[in-house]
C-alpha atoms as a printed R data frame, in Angstrom:
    type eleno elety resid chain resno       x       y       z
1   ATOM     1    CA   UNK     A     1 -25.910  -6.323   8.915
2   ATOM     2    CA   UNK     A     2 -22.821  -8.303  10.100
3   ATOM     3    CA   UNK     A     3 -19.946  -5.919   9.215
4   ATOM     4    CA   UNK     A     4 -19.846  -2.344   8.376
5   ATOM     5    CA   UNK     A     5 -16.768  -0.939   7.067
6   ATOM     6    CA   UNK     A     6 -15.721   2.539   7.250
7   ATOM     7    CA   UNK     A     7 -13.735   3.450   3.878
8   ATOM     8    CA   UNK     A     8 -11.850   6.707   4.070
9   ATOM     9    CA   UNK     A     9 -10.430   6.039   0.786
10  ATOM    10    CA   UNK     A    10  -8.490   8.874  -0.073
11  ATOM    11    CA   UNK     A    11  -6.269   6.461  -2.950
12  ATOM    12    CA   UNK     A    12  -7.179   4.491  -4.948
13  ATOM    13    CA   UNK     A    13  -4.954   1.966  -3.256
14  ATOM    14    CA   UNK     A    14  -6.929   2.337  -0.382
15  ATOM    15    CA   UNK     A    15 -10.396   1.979  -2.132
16  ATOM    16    CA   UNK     A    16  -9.041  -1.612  -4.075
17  ATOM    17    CA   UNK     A    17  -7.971  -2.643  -0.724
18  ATOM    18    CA   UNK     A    18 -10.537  -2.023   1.114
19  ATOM    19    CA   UNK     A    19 -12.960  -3.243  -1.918
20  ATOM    20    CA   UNK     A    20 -11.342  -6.835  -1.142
21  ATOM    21    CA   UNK     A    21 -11.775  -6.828   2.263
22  ATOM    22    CA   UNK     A    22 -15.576  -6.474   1.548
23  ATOM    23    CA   UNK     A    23 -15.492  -8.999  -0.849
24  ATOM    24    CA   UNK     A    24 -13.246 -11.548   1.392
25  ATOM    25    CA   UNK     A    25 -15.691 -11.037   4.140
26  ATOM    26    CA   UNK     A    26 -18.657 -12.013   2.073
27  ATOM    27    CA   UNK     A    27 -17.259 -14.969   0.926
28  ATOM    28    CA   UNK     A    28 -16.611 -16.091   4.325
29  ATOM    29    CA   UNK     A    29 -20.345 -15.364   4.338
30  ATOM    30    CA   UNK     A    30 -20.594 -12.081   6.325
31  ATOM    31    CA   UNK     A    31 -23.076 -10.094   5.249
32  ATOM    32    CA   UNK     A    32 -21.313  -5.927   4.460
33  ATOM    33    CA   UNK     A    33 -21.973  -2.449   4.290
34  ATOM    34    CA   UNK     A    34 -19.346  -0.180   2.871
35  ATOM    35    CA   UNK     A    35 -19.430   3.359   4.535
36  ATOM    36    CA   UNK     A    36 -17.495   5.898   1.795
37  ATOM    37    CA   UNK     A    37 -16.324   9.219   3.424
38  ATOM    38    CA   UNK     A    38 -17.587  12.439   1.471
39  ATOM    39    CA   UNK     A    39 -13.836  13.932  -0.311
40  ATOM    40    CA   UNK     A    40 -13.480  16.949   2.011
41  ATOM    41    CA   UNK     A    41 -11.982  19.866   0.116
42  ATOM    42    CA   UNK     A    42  -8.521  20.182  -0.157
43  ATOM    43    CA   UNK     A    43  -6.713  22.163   3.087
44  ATOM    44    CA   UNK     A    44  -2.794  23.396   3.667
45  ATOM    45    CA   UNK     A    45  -1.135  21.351   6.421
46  ATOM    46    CA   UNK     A    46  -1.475  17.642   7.379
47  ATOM    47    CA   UNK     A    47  -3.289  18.021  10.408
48  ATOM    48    CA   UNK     A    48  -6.264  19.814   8.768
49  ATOM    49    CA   UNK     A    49  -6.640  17.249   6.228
50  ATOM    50    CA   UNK     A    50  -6.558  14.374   8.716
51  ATOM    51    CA   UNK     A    51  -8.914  16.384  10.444
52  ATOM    52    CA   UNK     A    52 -11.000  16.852   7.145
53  ATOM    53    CA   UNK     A    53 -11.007  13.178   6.469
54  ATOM    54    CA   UNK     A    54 -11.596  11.945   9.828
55  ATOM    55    CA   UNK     A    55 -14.318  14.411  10.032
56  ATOM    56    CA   UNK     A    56 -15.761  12.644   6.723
57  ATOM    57    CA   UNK     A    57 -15.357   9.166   8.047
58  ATOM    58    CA   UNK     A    58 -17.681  10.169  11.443
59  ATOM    59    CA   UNK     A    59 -19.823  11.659   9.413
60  ATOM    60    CA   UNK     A    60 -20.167   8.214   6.820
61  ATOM    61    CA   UNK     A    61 -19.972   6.087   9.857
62  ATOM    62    CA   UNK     A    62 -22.839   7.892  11.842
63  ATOM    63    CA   UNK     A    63 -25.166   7.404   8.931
64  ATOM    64    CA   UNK     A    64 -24.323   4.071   8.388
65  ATOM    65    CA   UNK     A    65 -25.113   2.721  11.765
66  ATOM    66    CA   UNK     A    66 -28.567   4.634  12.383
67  ATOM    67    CA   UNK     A    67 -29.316   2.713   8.851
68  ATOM    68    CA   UNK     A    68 -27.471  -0.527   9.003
69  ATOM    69    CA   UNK     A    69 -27.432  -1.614  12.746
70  ATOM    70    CA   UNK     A    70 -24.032  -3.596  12.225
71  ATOM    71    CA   UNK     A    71 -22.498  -6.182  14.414
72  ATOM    72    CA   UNK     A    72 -18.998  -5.280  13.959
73  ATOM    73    CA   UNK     A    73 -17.701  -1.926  12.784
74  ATOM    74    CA   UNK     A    74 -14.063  -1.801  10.915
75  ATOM    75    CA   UNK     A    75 -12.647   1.324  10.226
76  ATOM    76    CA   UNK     A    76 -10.037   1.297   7.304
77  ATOM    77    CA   UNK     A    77  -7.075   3.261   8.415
78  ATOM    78    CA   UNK     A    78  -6.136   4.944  11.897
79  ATOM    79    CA   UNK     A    79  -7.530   8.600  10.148
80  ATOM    80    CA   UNK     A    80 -11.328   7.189   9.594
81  ATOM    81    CA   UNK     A    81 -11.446   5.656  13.328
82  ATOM    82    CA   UNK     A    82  -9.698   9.251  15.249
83  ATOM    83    CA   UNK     A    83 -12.945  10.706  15.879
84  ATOM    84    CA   UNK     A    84 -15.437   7.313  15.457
85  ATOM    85    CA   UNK     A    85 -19.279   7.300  16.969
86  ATOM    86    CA   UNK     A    86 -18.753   4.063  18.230
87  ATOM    87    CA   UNK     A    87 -15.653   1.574  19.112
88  ATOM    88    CA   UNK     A    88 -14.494  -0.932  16.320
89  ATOM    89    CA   UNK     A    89 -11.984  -3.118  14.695
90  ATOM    90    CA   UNK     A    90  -9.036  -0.359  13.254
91  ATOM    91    CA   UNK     A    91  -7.395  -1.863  10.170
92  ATOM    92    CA   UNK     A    92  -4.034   0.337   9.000
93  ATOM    93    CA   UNK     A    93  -0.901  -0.045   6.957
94  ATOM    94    CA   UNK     A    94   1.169   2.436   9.798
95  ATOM    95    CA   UNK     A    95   0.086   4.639  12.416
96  ATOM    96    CA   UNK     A    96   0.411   8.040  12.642
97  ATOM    97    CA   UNK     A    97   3.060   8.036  15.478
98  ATOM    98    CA   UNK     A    98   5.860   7.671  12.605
99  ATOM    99    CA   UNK     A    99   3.766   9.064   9.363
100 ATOM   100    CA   UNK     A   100   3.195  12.404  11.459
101 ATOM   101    CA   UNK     A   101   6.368  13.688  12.864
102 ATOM   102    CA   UNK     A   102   6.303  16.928  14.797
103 ATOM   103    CA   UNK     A   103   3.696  19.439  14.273
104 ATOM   104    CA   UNK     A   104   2.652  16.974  11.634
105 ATOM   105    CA   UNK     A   105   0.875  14.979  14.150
106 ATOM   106    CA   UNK     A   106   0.241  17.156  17.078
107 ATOM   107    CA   UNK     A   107  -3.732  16.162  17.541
108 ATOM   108    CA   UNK     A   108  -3.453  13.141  15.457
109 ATOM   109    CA   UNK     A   109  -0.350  11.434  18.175
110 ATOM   110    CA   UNK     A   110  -2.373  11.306  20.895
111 ATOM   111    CA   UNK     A   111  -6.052  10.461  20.529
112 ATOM   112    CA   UNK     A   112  -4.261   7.477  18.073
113 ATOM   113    CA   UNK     A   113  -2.775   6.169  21.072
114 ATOM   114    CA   UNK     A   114  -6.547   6.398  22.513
115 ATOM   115    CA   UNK     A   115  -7.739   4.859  20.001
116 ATOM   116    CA   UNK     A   116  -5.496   2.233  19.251
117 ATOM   117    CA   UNK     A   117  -5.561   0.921  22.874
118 ATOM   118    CA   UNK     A   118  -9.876   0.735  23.251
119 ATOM   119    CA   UNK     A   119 -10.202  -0.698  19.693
120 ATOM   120    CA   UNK     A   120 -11.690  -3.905  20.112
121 ATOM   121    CA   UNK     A   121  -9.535  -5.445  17.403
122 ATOM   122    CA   UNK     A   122  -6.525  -4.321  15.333
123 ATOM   123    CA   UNK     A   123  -5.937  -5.187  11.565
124 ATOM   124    CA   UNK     A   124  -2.646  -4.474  10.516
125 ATOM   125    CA   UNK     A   125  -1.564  -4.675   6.843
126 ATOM   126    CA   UNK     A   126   1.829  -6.328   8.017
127 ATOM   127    CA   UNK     A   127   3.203  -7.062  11.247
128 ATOM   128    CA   UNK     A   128   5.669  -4.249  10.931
129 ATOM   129    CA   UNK     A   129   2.684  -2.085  11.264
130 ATOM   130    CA   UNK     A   130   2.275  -3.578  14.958
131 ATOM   131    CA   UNK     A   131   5.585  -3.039  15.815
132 ATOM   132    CA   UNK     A   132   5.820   0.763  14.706
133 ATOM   133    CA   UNK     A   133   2.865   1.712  16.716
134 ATOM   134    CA   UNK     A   134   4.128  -0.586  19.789
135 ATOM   135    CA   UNK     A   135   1.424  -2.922  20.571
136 ATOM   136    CA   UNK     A   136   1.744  -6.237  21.173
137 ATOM   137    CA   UNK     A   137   1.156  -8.925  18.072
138 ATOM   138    CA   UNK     A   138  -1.757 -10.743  20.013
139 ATOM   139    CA   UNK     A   139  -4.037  -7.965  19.995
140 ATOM   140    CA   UNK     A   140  -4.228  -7.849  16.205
141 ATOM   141    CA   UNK     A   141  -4.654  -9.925  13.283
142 ATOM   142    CA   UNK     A   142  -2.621  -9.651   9.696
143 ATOM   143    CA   UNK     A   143  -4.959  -9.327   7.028
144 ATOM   144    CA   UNK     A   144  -2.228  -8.416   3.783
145 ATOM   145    CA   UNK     A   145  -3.862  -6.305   1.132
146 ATOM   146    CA   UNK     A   146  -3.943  -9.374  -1.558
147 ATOM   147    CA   UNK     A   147  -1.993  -8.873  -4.684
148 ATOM   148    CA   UNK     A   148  -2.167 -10.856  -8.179
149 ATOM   149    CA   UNK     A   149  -1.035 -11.122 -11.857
150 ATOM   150    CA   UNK     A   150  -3.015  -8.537 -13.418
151 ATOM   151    CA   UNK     A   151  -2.571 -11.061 -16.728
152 ATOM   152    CA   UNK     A   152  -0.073 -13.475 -18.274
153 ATOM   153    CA   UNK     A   153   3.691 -12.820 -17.530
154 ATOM   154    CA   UNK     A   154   5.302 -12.385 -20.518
155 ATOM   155    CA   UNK     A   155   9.169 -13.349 -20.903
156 ATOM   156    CA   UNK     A   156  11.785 -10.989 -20.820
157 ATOM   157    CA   UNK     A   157  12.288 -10.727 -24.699
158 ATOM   158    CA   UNK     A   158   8.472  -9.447 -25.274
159 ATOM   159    CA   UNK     A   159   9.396  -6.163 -22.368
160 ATOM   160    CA   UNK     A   160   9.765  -3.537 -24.376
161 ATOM   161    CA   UNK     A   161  10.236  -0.729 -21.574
162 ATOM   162    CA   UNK     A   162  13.142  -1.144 -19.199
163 ATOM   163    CA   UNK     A   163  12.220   0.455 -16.249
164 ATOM   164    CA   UNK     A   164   8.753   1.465 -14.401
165 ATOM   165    CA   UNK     A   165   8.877   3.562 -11.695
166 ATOM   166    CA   UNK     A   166   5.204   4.905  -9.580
167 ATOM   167    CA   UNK     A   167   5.446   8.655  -7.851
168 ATOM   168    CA   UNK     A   168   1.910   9.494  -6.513
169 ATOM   169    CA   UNK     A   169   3.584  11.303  -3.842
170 ATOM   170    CA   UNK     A   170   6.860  11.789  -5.512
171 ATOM   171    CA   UNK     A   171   8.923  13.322  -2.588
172 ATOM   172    CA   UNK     A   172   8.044  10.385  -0.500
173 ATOM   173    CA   UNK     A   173   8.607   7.608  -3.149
174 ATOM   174    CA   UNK     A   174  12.248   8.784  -3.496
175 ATOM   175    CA   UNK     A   175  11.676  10.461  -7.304
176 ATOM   176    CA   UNK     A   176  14.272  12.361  -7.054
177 ATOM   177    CA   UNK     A   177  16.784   9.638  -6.404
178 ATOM   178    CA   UNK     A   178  15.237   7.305  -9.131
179 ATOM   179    CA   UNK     A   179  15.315   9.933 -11.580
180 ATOM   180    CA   UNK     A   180  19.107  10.465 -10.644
181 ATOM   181    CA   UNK     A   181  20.284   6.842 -10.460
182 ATOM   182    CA   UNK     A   182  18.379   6.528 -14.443
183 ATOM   183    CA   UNK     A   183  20.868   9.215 -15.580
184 ATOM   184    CA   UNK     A   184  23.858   7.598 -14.462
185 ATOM   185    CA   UNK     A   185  22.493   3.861 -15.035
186 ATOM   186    CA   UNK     A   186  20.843   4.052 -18.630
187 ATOM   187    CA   UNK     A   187  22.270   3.153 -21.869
188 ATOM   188    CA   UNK     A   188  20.828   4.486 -25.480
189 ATOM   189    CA   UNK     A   189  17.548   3.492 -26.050
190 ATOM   190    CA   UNK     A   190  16.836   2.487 -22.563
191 ATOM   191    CA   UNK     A   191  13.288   4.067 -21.238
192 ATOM   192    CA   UNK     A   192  12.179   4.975 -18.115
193 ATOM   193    CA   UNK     A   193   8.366   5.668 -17.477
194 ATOM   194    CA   UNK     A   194   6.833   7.556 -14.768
195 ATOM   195    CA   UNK     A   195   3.650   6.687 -13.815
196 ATOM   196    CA   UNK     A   196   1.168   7.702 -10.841
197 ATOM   197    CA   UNK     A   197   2.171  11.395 -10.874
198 ATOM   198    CA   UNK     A   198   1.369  15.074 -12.904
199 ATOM   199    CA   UNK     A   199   4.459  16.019 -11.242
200 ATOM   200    CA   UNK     A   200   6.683  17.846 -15.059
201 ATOM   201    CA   UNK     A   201   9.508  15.008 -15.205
202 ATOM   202    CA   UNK     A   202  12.604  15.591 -17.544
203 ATOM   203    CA   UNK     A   203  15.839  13.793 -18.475
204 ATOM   204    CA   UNK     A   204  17.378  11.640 -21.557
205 ATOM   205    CA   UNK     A   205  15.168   8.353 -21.763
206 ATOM   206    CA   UNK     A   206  12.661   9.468 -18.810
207 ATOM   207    CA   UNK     A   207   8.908   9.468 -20.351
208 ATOM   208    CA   UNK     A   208   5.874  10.207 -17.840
209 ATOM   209    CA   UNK     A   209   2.679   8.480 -17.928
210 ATOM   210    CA   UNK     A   210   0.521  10.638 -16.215
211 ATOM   211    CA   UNK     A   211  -2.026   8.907 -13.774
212 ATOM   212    CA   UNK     A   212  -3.542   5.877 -14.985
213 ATOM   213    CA   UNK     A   213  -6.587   3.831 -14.441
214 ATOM   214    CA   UNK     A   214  -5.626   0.587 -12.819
215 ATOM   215    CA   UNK     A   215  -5.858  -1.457 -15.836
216 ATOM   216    CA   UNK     A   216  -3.335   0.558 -18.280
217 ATOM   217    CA   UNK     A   217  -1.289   1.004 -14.820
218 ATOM   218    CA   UNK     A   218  -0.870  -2.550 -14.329
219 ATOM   219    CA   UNK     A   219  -0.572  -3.172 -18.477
220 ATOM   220    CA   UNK     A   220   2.722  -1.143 -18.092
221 ATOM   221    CA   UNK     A   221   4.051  -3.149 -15.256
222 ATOM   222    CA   UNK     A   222   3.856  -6.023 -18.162
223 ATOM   223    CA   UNK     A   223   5.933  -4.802 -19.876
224 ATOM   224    CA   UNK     A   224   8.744  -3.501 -17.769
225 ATOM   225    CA   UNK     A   225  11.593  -4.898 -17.131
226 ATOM   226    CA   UNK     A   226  12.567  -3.468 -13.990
227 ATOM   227    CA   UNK     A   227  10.456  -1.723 -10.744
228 ATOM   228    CA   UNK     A   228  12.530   1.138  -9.485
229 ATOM   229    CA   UNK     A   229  11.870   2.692  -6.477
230 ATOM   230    CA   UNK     A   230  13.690   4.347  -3.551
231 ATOM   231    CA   UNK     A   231  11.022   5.576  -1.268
232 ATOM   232    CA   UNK     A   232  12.186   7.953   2.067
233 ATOM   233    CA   UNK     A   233   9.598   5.965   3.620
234 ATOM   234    CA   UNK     A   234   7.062   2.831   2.484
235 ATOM   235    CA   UNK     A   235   3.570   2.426   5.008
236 ATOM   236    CA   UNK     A   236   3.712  -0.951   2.567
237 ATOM   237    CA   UNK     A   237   4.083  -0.807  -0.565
238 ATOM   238    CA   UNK     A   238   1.470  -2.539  -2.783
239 ATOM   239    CA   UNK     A   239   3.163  -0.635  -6.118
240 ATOM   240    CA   UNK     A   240   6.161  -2.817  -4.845
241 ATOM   241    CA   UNK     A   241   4.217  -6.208  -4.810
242 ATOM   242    CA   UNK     A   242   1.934  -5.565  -8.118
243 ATOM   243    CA   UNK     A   243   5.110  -4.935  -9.961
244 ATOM   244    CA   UNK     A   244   6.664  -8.390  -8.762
245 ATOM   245    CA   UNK     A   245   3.282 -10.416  -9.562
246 ATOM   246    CA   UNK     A   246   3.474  -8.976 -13.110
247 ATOM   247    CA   UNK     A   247   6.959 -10.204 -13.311
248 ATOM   248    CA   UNK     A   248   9.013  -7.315 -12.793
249 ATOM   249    CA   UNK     A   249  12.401  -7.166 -11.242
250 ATOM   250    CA   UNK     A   250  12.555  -4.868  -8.031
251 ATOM   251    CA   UNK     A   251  15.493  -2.759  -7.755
252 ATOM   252    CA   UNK     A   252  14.896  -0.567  -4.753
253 ATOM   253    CA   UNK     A   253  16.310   0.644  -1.043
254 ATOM   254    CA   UNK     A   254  15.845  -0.001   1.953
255 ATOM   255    CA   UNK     A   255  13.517   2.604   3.989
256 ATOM   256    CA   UNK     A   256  11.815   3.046   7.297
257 ATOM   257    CA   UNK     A   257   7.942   1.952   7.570
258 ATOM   258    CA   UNK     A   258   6.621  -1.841   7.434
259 ATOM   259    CA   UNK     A   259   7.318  -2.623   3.453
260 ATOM   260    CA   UNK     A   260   6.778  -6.112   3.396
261 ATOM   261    CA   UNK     A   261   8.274  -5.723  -0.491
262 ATOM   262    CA   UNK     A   262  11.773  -5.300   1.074
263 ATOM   263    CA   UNK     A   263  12.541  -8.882   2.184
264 ATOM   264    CA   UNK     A   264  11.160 -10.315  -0.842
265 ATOM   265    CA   UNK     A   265  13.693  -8.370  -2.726
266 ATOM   266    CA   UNK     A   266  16.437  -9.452  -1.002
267 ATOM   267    CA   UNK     A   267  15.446 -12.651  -0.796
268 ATOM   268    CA   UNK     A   268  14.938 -13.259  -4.632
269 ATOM   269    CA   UNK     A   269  18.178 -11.039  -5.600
270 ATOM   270    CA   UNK     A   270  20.055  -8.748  -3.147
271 ATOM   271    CA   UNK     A   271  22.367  -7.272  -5.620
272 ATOM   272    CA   UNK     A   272  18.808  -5.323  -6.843
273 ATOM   273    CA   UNK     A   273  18.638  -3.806  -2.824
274 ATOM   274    CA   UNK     A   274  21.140  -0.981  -2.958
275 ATOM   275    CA   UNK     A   275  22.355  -0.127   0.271
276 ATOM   276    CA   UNK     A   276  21.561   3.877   0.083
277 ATOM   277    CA   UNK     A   277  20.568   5.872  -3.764
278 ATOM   278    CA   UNK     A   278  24.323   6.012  -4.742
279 ATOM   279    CA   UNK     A   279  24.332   2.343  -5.241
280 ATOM   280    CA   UNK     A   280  20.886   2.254  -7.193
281 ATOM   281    CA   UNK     A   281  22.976   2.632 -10.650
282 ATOM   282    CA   UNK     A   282  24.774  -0.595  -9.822
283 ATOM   283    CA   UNK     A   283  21.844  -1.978  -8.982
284 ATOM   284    CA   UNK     A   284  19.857  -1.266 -11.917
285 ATOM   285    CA   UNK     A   285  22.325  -2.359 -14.348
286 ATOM   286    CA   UNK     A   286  22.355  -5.627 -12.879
287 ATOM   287    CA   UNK     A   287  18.946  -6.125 -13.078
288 ATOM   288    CA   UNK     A   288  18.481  -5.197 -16.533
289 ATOM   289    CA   UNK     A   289  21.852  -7.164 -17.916
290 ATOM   290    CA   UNK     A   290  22.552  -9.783 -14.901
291 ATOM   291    CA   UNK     A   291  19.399 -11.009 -13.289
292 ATOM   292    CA   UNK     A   292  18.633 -14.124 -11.849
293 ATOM   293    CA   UNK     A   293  16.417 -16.063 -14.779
294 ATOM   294    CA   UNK     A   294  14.300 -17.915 -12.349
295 ATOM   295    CA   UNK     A   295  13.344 -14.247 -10.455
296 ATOM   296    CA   UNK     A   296   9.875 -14.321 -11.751
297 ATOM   297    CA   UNK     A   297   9.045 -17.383 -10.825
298 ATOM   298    CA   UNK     A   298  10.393 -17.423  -7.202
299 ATOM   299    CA   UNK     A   299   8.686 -14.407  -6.957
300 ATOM   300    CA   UNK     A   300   5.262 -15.792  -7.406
301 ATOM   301    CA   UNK     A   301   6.565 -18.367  -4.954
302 ATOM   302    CA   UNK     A   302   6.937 -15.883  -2.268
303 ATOM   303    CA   UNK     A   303   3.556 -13.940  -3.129
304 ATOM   304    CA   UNK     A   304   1.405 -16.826  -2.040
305 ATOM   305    CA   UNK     A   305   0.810 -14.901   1.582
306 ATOM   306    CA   UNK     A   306  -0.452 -12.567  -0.173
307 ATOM   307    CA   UNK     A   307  -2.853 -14.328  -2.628
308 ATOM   308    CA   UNK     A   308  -6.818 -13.491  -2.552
309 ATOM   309    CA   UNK     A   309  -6.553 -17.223  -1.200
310 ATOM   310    CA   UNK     A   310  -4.284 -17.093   1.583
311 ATOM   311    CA   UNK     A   311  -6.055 -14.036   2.463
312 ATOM   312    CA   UNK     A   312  -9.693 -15.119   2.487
313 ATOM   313    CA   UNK     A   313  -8.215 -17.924   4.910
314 ATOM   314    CA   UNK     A   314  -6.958 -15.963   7.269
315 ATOM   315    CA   UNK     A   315 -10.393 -13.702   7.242
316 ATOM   316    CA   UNK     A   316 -12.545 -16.847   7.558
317 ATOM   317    CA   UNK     A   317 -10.500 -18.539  10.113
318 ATOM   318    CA   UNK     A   318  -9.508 -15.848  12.089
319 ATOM   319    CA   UNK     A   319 -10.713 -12.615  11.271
320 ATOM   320    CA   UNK     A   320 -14.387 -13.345  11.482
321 ATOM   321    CA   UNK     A   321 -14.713 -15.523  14.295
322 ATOM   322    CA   UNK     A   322 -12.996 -12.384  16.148
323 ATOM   323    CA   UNK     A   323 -15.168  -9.628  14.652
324 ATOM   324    CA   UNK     A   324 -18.567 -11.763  15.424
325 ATOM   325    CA   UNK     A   325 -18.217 -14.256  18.264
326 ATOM   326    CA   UNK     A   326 -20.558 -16.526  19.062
């Protein structure tokens, strides 16, 4: 076996992305193993469940070698390589040096740094995850999570729901703030719809979609208008860039963490970027009644990095020739 990767997978985010990674590194012609940590049962405080889940990933990862022999190990995200049987490539979206503050991160800090400085390779999912774990940009190689229409982009006329907003973690997506920026931004018959959480959500013109498969997730962001988000922090932000390749407008703010989204959405309209969650209102209505008409289409534009095309090149011509010199 060429490649084994080691899939924590704990979203389904995770398990697409690392699912294309697989597939990208076959069609460069690597031959793959995919090495799924067990789902350890659910625990109180983040350090247990990193320790859970990192736990899991040895545990995958042991098994896989003794049956696979691989040439190259990758561990998907810095949890699945903390307590790894043998060295390999570390692919993450952010390290745990600014996702575990405090007691958050009080075994996880350390042995990261460990880990992070023996890995043979590093495979960040944007440069910004480089630079918030300190390491210098020749060590590693960006390999974006790819991101495409999920079907034809319909015209603006043919949205019938003005606003999409995704709260799997709804503290940390800013929910809160969306939910009060829709209050003060919507007009009758306006609808926001909450999707990605079971979190109860309440207010005039606020409907919840529960959590969706994929598919029906990504059939909503057809037919919304707007992306609204206003995360307290964004690792990357793949709900961001799936809601632009379906043709939405992105109203967001800015927020600490790597998301690559951020400069797209200034770049394509910077009146939708409020400066801080009292400006989101603004920032809303103009994307709903004043948007740029050419949005989607520049957007598409700037997605190209991040096509399964762009990113099978950079795997074939850079990625593998890394992982398995020679």
């Amino acid at each position: 076996m060429d490649v084994l990767l080691v899939s924590l997978g704990t979203t389904g985010g995770l398990r697409a992305a690392d699912d294309e990674l697989a597939a990208s590194l076959r069609r460069a012609g690597a031959s793959v193993a995919v090495a799924r940590a067990a789902r350890p049962r659910e625990v109180r405080t983040l350090a247990l469940t990193d320790l859970a889940q990192a736990r899991a990933a040895r545990s995958a990862a042991r098994e896989a070698i003794a049956g696979e022999r691989p040439r190259a190990i990758i561990y998907s995200t810095v949890t699945a390589a903390l307590l790894w049987p043998e060295a390999g490539a570390i692919r993450f979206d952010a390290p745990a040096a600014t996702t575990r503050p405090g007691r958050h991160g009080i075994w996880q800090r350390p042995l990261e740094r460990r880990r992070l400085a023996t890995a043979p390779l590093l495979l960040p999912w944007a440069p910004g995850g480089m630079a918030e774990a300190g390491l210098a940009p020749g060590r590693g190689i960006v390999v974006p999570a790819p991101v495409a229409p999920s079907g034809p982009v319909p015209e603006t006329p043919a949205r019938d729901i003005a606003a999409l907003t995704y709260a799997a973690n709804p503290a940390k997506k800013g929910l809160d703030r969306v939910l009060a920026a829709w209050g003060q931004a919507r007009r009758p018959g306006e609808t926001l719809v909450v999707a990605g959480t079971r979190a109860p959500v309440a207010g005039d013109g606020v409907r919840a979609a529960g959590v969706l498969p994929p598919a029906e997730y990504r059939a909503l962001l057809r037919r919304a208008r707007v992306f609204l988000t206003a995360p307290r922090r964004e690792d990357y932000g793949i709900a961001q860039l799936e809601a632009l390749a379906d043709g939405c407008r992105l109203v967001t703010t800015p927020a600490p963490g790597p998301y690559v989204a951020l400069a797209l959405a200034r770049a394509l309209d910077p009146r939708l970027v409020a400066a801080n969650p009292g400006g989101l209102a603004a920032a809303i209505r103009a994307a709903l009644d004043d948007s740029v008409p050419d949005y989607a289409e520049r957007a598409a534009e700037l997605l190209r990095p991040f096509s399964r095309v762009a990113v099978d090149r950079v795997v074939a011509e850079e990625l593998l020739p890394r992982l398995l010199p020679g």
